[in-house]
Coordinates of N, CA and C in Angstrom, one line a residue:
X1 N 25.6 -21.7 13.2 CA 26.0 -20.6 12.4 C 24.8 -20.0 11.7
X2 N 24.7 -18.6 11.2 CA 24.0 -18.0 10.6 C 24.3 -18.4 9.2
X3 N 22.7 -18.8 8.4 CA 23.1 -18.6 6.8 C 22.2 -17.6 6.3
X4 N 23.0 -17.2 5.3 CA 22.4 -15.9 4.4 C 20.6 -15.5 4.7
X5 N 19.9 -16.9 5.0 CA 18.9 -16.7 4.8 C 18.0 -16.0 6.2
X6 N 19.1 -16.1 6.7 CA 18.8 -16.1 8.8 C 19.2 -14.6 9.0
X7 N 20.2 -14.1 7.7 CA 21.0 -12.8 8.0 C 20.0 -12.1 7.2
X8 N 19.5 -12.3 6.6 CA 18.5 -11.5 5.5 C 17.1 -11.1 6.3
X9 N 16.7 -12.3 7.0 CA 15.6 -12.0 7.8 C 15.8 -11.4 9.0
X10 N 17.0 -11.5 9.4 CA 17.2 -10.5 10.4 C 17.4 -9.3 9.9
X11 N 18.1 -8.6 9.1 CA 18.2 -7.5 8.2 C 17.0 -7.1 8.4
X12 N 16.0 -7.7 7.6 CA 14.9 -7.0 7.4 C 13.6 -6.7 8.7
X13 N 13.8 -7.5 9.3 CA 13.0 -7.9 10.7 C 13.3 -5.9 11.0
X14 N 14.8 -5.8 11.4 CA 15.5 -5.1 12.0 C 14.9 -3.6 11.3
X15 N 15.5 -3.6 9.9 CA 14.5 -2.0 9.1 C 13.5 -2.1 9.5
X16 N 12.3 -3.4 9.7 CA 10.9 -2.7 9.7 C 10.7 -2.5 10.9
X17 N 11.3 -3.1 11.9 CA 11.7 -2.1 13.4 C 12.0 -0.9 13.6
X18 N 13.1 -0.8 13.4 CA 13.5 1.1 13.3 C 12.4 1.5 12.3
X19 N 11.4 1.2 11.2 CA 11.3 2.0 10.0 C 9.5 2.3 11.2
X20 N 9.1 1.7 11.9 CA 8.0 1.8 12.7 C 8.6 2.7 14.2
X21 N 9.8 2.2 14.6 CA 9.9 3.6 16.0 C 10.3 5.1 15.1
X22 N 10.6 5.5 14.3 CA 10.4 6.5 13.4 C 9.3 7.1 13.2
X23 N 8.3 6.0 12.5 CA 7.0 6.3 11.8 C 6.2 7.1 13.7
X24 N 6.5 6.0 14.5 CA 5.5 6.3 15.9 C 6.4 7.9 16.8
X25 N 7.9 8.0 16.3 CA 8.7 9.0 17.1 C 7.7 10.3 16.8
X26 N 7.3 10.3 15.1 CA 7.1 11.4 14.6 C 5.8 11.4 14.8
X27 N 4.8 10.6 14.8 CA 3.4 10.7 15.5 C 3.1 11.3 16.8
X28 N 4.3 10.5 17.4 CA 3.9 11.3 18.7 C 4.2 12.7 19.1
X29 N 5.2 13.4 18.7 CA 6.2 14.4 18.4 C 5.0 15.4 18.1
X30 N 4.1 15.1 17.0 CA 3.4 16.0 15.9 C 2.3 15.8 17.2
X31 N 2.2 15.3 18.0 CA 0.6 15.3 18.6 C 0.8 15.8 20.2
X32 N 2.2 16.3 20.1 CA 2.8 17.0 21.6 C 3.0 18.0 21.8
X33 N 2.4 19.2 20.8 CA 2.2 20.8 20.4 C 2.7 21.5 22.1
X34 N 3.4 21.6 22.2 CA 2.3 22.6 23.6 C 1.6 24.1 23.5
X35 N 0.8 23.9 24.8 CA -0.1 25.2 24.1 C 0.4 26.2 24.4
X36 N 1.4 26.3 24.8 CA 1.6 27.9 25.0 C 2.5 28.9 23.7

């Protein structure tokens, strides 16, 4: 079984996953201008 402490680090594991495909979504986004 999970305890608090296994659910917390997964929590958090988890935000700083999405909080980085965000940070790279919008990097890449902002660096895909097209020229016309």
């Amino acid at each position: 079984m999970f305890t608090d402490v296994h659910l917390a680090v997964l929590s958090n594991a988890l935000g700083i996953v999405l909080f980085l495909l965000v940070v790279l979504f919008h990097y890449v986004n902002s660096n895909q201008r097209p020229s016309v």
